PDB file of C-alpha atoms in Angstrom:
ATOM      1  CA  UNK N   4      -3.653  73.215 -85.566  1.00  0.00           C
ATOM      2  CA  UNK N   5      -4.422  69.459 -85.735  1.00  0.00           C
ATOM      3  CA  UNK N   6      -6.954  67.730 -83.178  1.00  0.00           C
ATOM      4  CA  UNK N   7      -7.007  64.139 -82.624  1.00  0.00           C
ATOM      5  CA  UNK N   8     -10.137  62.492 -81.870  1.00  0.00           C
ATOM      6  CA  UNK N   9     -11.234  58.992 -81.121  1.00  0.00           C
ATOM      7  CA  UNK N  10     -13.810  58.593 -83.811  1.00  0.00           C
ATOM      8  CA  UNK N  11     -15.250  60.179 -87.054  1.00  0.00           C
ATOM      9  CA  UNK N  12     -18.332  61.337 -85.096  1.00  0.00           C
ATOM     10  CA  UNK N  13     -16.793  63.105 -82.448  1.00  0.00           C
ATOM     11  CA  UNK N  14     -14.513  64.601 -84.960  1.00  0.00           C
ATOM     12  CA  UNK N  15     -17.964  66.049 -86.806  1.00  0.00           C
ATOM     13  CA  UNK N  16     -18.845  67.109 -83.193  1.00  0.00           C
ATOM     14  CA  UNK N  17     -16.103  69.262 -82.726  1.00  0.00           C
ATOM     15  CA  UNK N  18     -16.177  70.473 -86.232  1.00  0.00           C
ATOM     16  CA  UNK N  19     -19.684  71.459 -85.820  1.00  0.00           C
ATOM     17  CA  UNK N  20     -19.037  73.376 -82.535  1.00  0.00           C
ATOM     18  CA  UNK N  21     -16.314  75.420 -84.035  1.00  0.00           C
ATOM     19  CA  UNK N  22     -18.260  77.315 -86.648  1.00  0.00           C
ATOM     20  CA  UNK N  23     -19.319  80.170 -83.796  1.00  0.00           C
ATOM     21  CA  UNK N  24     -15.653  80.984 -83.402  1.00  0.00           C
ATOM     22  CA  UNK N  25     -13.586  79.777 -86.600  1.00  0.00           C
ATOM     23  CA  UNK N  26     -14.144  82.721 -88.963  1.00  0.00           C
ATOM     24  CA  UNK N  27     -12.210  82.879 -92.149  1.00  0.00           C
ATOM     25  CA  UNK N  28     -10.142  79.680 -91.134  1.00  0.00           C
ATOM     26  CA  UNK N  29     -10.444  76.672 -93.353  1.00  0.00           C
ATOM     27  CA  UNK N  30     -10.641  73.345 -91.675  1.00  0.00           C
ATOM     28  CA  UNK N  31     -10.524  69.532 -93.270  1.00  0.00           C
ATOM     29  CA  UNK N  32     -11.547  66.650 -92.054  1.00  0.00           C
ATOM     30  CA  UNK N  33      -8.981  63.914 -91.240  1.00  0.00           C
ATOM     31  CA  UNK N  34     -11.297  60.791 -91.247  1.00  0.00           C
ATOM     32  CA  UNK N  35     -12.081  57.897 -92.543  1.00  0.00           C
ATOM     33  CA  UNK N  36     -15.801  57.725 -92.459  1.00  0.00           C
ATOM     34  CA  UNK N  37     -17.303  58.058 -96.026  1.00  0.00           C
ATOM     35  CA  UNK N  38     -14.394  60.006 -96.972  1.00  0.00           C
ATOM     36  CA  UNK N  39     -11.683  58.224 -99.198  1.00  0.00           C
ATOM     37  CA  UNK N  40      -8.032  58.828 -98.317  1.00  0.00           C
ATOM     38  CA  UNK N  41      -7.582  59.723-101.903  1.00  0.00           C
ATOM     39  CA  UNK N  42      -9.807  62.440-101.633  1.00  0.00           C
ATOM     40  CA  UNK N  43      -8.214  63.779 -98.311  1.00  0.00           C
ATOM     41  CA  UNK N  44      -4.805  63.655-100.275  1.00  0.00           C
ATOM     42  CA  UNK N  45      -6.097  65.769-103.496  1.00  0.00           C
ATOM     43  CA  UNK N  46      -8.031  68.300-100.569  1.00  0.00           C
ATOM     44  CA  UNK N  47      -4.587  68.289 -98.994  1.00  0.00           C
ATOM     45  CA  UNK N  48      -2.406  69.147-101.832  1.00  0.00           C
ATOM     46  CA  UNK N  49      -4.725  71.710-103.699  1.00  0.00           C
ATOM     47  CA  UNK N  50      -5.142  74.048-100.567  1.00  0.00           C
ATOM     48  CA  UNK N  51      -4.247  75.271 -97.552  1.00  0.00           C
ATOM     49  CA  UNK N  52      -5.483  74.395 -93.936  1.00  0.00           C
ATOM     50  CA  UNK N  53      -5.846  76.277 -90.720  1.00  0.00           C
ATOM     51  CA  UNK N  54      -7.498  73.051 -88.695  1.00  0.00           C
ATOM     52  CA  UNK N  55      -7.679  69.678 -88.775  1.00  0.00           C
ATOM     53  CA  UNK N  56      -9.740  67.184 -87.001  1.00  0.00           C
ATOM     54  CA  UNK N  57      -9.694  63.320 -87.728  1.00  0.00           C
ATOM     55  CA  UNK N  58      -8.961  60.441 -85.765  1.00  0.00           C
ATOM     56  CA  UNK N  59      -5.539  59.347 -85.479  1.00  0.00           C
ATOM     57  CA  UNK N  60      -5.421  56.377 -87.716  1.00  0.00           C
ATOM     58  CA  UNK N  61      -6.419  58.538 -90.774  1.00  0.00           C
ATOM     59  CA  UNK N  62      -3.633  61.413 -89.890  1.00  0.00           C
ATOM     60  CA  UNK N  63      -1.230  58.198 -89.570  1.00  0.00           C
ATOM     61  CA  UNK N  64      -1.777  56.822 -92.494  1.00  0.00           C
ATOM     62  CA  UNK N  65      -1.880  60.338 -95.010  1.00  0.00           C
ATOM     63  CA  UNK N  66       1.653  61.505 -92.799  1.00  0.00           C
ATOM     64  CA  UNK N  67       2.886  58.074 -94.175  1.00  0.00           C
ATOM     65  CA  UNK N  68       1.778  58.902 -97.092  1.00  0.00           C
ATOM     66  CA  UNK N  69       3.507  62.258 -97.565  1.00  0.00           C
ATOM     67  CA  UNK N  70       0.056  64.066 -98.424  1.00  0.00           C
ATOM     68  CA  UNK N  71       0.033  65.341 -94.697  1.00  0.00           C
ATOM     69  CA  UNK N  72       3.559  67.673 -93.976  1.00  0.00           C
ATOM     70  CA  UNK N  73       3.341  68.670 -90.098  1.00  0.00           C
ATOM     71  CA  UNK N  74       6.291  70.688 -90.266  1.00  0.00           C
ATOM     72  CA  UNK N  75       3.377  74.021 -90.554  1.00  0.00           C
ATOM     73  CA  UNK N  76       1.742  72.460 -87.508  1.00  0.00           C
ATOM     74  CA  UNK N  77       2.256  74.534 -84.286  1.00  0.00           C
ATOM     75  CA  UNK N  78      -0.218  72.786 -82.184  1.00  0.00           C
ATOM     76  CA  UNK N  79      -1.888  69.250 -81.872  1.00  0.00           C
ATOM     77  CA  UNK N  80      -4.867  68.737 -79.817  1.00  0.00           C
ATOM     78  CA  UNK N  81      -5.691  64.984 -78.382  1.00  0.00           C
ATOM     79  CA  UNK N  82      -9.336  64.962 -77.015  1.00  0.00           C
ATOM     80  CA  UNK N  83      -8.299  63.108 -74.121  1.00  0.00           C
ATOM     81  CA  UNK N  84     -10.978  63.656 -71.731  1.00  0.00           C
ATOM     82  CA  UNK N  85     -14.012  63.155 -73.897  1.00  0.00           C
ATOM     83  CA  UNK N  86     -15.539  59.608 -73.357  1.00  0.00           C
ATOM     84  CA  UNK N  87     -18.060  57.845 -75.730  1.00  0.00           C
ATOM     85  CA  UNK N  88     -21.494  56.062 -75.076  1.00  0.00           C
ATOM     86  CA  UNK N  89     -19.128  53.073 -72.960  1.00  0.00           C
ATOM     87  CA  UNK N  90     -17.511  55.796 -70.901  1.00  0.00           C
ATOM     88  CA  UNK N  91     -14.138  55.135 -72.795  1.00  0.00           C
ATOM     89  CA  UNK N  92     -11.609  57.787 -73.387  1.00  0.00           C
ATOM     90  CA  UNK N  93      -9.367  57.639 -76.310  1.00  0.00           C
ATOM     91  CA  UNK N  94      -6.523  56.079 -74.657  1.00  0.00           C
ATOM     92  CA  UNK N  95      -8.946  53.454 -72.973  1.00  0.00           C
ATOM     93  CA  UNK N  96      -9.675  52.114 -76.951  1.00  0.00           C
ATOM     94  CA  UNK N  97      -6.945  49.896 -77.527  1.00  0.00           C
ATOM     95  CA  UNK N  98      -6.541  50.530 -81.704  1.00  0.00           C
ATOM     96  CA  UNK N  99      -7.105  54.227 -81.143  1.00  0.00           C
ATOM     97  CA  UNK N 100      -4.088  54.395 -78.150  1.00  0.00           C
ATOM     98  CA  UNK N 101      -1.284  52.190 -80.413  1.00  0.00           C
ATOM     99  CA  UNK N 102      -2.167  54.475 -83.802  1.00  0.00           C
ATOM    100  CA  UNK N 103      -2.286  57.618 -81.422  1.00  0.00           C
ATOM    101  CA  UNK N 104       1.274  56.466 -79.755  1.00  0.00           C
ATOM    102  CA  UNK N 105       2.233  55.619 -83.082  1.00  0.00           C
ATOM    103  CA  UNK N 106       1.713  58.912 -84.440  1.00  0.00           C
ATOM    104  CA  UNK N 107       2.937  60.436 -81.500  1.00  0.00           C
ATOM    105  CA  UNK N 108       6.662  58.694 -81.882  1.00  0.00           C
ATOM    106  CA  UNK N 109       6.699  58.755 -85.573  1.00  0.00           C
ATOM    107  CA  UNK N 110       6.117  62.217 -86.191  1.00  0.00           C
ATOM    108  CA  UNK N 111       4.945  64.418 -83.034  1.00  0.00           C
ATOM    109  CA  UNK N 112       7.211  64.119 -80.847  1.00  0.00           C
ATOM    110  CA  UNK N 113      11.032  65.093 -82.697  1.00  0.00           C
ATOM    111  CA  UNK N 114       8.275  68.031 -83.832  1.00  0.00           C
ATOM    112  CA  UNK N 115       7.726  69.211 -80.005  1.00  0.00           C
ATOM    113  CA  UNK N 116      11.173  68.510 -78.939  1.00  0.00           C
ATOM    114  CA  UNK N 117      12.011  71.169 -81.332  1.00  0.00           C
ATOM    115  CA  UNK N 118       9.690  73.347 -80.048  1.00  0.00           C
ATOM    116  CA  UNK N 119       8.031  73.706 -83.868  1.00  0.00           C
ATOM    117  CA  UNK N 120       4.643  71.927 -82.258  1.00  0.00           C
ATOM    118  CA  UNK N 121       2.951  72.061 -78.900  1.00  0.00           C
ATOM    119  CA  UNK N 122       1.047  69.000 -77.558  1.00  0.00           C
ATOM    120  CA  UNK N 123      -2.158  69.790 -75.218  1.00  0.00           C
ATOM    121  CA  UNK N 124      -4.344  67.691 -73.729  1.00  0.00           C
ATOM    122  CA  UNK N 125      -8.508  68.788 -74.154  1.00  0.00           C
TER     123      UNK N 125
END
């Protein structure tokens, strides 16, 4: 499962509020806030992942990259509803909406028209 946030600390957030209920799953963070993309791309190739959560500009650039493969993805979780301190939801930030739309025609959505991943909407 992969979850698309609009920032690093909402990401945290999220990750935070998942330990009650993720038991032996292994999650990674997908962001670029004090964490080095090199870094994400050795975590990425020496294990295995049950969730994600980053912001969409980091998961653009490592599926670029090759490190991240979404072909194991079966769903992908945009935070859509959650709005920061200026009431903004991630679509209302304009870099976050063209790397999320980016991401989304690049790679998500031959992925759900194959019915391999399934898009919600949180």
């Amino acid at each position: 499962m992969l979850v698309l946030c609009s920032s690093a600390l909402r990401s945290l957030e999220l990750i935070k509020s998942m330990t009650a209920f993720k038991g032996d799953c292994r999650v990674i963070k997908l962001f670029a806030k004090h964490i080095k993309i090199k870094e994400q791309m050795n975590m990425l190739e020496k294990g295995m992942f049950h969730i994600g959560v980053g912001t969409p500009g980091r998961v653009k650039a490592l599926v670029e990259q090759d490190a991240l493969c979404l072909n194991a993805t079966k769903y992908m979780i945009l935070d859509w509803n959650w709005r920061d301190q200026k009431l903004r939801r991630m679509m209302d930030i304009p870099e976050i909406k063209k790397e999320t739309i980016d991401l989304l025609e690049k790679s998500i959505i031959k992925l759900c028209r194959d019915g391999s991943v399934k898009l919600g909407l949180f």
